[in-house]
CSV table of C-alpha atoms in Angstrom, one decimal:
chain,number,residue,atom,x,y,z
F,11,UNK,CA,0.0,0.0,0.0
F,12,UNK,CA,0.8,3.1,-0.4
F,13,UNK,CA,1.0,6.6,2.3
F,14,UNK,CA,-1.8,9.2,1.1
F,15,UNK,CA,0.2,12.2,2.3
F,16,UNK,CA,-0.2,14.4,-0.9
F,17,UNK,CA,3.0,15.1,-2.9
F,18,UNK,CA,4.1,18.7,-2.6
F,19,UNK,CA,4.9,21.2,-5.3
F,20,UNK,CA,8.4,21.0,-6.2
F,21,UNK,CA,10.8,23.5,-4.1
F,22,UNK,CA,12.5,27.1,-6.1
F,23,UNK,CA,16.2,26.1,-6.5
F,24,UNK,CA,17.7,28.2,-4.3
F,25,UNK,CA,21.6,27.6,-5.7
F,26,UNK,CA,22.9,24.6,-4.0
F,27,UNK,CA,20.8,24.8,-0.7
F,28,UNK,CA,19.8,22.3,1.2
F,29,UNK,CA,16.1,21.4,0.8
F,30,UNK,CA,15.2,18.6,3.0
F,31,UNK,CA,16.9,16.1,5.4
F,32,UNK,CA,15.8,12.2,5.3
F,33,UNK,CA,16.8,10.0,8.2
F,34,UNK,CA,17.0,6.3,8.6
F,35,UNK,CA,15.5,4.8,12.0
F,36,UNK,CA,17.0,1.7,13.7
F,37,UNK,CA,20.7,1.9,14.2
F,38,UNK,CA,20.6,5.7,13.1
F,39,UNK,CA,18.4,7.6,15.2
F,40,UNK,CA,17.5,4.6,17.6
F,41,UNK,CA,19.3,2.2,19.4
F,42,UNK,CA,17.3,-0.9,17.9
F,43,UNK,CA,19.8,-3.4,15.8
F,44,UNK,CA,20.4,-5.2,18.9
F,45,UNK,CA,16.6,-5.7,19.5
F,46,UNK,CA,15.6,-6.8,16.3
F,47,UNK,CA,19.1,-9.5,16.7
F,48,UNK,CA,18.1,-10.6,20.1
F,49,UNK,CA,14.2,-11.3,18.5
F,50,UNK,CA,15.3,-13.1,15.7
F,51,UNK,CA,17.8,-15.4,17.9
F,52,UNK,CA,15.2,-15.9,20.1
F,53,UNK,CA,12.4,-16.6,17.6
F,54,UNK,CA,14.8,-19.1,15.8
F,55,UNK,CA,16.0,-20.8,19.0
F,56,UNK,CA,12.4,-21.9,19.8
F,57,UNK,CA,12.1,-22.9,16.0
F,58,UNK,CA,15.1,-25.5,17.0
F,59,UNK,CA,18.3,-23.4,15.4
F,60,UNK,CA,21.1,-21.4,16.3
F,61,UNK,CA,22.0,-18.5,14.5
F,62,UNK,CA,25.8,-17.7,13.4
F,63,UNK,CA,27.1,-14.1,14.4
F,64,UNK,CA,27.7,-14.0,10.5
F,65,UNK,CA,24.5,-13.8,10.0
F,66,UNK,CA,23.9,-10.8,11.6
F,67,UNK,CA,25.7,-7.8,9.4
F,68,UNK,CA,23.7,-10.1,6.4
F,69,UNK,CA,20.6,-9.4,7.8
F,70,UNK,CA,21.4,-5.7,9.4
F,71,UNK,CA,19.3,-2.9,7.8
F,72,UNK,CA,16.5,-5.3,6.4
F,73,UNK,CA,13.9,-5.2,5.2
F,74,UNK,CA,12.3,-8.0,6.5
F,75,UNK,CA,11.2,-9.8,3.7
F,76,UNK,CA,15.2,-10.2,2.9
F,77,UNK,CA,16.4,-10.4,6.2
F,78,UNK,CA,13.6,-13.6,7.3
F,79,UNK,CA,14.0,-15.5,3.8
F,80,UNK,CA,18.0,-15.1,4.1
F,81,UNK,CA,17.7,-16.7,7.8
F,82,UNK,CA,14.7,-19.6,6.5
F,83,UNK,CA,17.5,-20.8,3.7
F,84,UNK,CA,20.8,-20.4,6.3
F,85,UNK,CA,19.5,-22.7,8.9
F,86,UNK,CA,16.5,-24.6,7.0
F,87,UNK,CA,14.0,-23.7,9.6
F,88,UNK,CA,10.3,-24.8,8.7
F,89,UNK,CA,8.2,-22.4,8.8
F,90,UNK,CA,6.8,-20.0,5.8
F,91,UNK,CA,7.9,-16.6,5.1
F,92,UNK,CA,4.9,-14.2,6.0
F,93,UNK,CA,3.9,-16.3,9.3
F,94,UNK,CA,8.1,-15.9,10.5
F,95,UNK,CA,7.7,-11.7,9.0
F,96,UNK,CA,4.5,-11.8,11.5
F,97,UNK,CA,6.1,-13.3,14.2
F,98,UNK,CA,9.1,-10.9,14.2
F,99,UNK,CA,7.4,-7.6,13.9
F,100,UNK,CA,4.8,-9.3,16.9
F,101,UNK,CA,7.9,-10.0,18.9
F,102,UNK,CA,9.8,-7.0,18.1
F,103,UNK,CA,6.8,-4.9,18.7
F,104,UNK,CA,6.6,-5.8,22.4
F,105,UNK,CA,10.2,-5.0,22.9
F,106,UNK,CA,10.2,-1.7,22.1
F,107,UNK,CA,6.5,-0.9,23.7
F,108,UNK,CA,8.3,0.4,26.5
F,109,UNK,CA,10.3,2.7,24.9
F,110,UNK,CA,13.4,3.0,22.8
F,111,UNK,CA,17.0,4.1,23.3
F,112,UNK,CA,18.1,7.1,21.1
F,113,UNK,CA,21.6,7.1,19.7
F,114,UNK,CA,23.6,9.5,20.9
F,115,UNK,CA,23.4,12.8,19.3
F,116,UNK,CA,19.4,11.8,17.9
F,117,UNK,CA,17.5,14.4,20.1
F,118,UNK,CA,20.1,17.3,19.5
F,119,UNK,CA,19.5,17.0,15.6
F,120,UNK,CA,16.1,16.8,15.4
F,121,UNK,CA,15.9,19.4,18.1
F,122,UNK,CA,18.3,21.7,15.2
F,123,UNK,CA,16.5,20.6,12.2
F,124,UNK,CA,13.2,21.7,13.7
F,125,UNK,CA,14.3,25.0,15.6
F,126,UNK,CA,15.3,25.7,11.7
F,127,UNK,CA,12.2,24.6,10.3
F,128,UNK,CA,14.2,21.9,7.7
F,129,UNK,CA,11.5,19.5,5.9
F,130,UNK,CA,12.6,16.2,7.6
F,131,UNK,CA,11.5,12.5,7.0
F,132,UNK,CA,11.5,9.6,8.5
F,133,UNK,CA,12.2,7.2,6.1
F,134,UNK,CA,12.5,3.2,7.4
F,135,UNK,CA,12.5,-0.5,6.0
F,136,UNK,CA,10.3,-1.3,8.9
F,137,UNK,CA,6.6,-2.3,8.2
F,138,UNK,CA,4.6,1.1,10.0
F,139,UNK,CA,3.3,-0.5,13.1
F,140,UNK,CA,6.9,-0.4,14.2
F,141,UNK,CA,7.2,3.3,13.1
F,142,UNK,CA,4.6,4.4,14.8
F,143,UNK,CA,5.6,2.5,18.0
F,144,UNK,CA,8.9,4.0,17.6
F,145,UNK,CA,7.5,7.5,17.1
F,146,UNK,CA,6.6,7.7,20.8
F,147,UNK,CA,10.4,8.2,21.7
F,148,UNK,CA,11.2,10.2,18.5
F,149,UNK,CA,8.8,12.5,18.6
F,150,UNK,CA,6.4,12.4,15.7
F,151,UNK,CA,6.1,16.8,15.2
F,152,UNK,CA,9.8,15.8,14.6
F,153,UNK,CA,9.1,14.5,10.7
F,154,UNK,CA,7.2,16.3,7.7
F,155,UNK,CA,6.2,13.2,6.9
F,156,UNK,CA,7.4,9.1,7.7
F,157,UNK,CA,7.4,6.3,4.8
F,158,UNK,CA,7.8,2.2,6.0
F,159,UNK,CA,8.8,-0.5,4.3
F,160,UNK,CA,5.6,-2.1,3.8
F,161,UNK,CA,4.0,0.8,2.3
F,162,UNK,CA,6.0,0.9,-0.9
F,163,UNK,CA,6.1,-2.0,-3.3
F,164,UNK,CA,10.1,-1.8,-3.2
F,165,UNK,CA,11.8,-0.8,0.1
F,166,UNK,CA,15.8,-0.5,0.6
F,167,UNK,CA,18.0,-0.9,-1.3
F,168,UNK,CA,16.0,0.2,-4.0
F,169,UNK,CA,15.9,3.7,-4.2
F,170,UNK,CA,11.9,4.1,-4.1
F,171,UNK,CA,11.4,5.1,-0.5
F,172,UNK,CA,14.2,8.1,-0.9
F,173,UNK,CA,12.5,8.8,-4.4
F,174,UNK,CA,9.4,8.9,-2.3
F,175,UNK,CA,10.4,11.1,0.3
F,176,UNK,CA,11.9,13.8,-1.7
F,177,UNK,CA,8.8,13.9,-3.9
F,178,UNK,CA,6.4,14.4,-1.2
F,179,UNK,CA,8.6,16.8,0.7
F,180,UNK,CA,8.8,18.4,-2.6
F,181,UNK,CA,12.8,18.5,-2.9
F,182,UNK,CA,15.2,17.6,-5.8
F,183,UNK,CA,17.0,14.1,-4.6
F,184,UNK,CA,20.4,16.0,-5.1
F,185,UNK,CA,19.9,18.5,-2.2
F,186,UNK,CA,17.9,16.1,-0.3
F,187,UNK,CA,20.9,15.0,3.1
F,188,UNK,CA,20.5,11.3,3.8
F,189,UNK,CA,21.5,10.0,6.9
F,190,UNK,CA,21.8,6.0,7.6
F,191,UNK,CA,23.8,3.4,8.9
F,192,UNK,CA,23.8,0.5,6.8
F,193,UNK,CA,25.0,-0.4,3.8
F,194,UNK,CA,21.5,-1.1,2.6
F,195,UNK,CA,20.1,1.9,3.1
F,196,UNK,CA,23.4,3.9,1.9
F,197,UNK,CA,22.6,1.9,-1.3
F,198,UNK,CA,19.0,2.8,-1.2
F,199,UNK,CA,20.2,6.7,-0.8
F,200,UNK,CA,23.2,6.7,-3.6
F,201,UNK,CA,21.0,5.5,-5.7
F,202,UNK,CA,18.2,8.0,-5.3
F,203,UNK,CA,20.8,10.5,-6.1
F,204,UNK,CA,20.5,11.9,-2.8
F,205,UNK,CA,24.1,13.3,-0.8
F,206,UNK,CA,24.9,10.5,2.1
F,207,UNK,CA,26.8,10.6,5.3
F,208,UNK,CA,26.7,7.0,7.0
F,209,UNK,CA,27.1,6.5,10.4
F,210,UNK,CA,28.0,2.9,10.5
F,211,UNK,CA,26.4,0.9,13.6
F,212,UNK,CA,26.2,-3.2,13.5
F,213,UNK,CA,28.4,-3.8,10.0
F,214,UNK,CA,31.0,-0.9,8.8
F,215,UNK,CA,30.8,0.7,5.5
F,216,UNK,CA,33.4,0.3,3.1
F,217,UNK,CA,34.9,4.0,1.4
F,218,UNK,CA,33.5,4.8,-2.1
F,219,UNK,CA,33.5,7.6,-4.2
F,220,UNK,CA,31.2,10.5,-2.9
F,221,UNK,CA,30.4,9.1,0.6
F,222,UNK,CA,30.6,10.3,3.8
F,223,UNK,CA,31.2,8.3,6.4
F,224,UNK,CA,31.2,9.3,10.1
F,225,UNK,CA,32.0,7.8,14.0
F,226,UNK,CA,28.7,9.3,15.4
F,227,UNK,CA,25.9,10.7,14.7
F,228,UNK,CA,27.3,13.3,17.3
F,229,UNK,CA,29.8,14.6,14.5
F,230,UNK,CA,26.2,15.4,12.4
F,231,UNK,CA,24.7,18.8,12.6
F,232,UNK,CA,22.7,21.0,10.2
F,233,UNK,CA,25.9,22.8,9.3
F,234,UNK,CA,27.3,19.1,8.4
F,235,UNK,CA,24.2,18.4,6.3
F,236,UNK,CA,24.4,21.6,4.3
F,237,UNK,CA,28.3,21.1,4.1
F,238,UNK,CA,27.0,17.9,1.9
F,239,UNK,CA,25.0,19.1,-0.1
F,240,UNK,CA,27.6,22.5,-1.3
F,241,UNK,CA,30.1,20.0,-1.6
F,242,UNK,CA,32.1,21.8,1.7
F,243,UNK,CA,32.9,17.9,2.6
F,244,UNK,CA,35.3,15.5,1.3
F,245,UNK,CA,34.1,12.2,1.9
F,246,UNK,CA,35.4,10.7,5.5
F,247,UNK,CA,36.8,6.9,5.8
């Protein structure tokens, strides 16, 4: 399915300004990789298997759909796709129902980016009843507008939910700042066309041409963001 916020009228150019700001959620602006690790080991230890440590940076960043077929085929598990997807998101749900960590430097940044009035999106491969859960800890007045993986035919890493996002915020992709901190949703991003600074969290990021890669999200501020989008920053390995 599809969101039915409308799409905005595109943005005046305004030189090489930055128009909007698009975020990633678990592992950028919440503490939640661990979570979703520690639900699927449990859910697969009561299925009768153990899950390798490999398999976690394979399965980091989603989306789901990926992440639960890639752990079926590693340890031959019997049990269909959509009733294991159903049984994460349940599981994972509960977890966080009593709120979520931020990582460090989250608040500060979506305190600057609103004191400035920046458009801002929230812009996840999780399905939107996690979103929304999530939402209580961000701060929903903190986001123009959110898009989940499970509202778009094609989540990360295709570029659709960024393409999305910029649309509907009305921005050009190039002046759109992308934060994230997988390699999936860097994908996702770069291939938008939108200007990327990773903050690696489970897996790192390997260096490539044009991208920015960061310690902390504590090293991120609007300045940064508009630093990315002038071209002010070399990329950072």
């Amino acid at each position: 399915m599809t969101s039915s916020i409308p799409v905005a009228p595109p943005r005046a150019a305004a030189g090489s300004a930055l128009q909007a700001v698009l975020l990633d959620m678990d592992g950028t602006l919440v503490d939640t990789e661990g979570f979703w690790w520690e639900v699927e080991v449990a859910v697969f230890a009561e299925l009768g298997h153990q899950l390798l440590e490999e398999y976690r940076e394979v399965v980091v960043g989603g989306p789901m759909a990926r992440s639960a077929s890639f752990l079926i085929r590693a340890t031959g598990a019997k049990i269909a796709l959509t009733e294991l997807t159903v049984l994460l998101n349940t599981r994972f749900s509960e977890m966080i129902g009593r709120g979520v960590p931020l990582m460090p430097g989250a608040r500060r940044l979506l305190a600057e980016l609103a004191a400035h009035k920046i458009p801002t999106a929230l812009v996840s491969a999780s399905h939107r009843e996690i979103i929304d859960r999530v939402l209580l800890s961000l701060g929903r007045e903190n986001f123009a507008l959110t898009v989940a993986g499970d509202e778009i035919e094609r989540t990360k890493p295709h570029p659709d939910p960024y393409l999305l996002a910029a649309a509907r915020l009305g921005a050009e992709p190039g002046r759109c700042a992308v934060v994230e901190d997988t390699l999936t949703g860097v994908t996702a991003a770069e291939a938008a066309g939108c200007r990327v600074v990773a903050v690696p969290s489970v897996a790192p990021i390997p260096p490539a041409a044009g991208r920015t890669v960061v310690g902390s999200l504590e090293e991120v501020d609007l300045g940064f963001l508009r630093g990315l989008i002038t071209g002010m920053h070399r990329p950072v390995h």
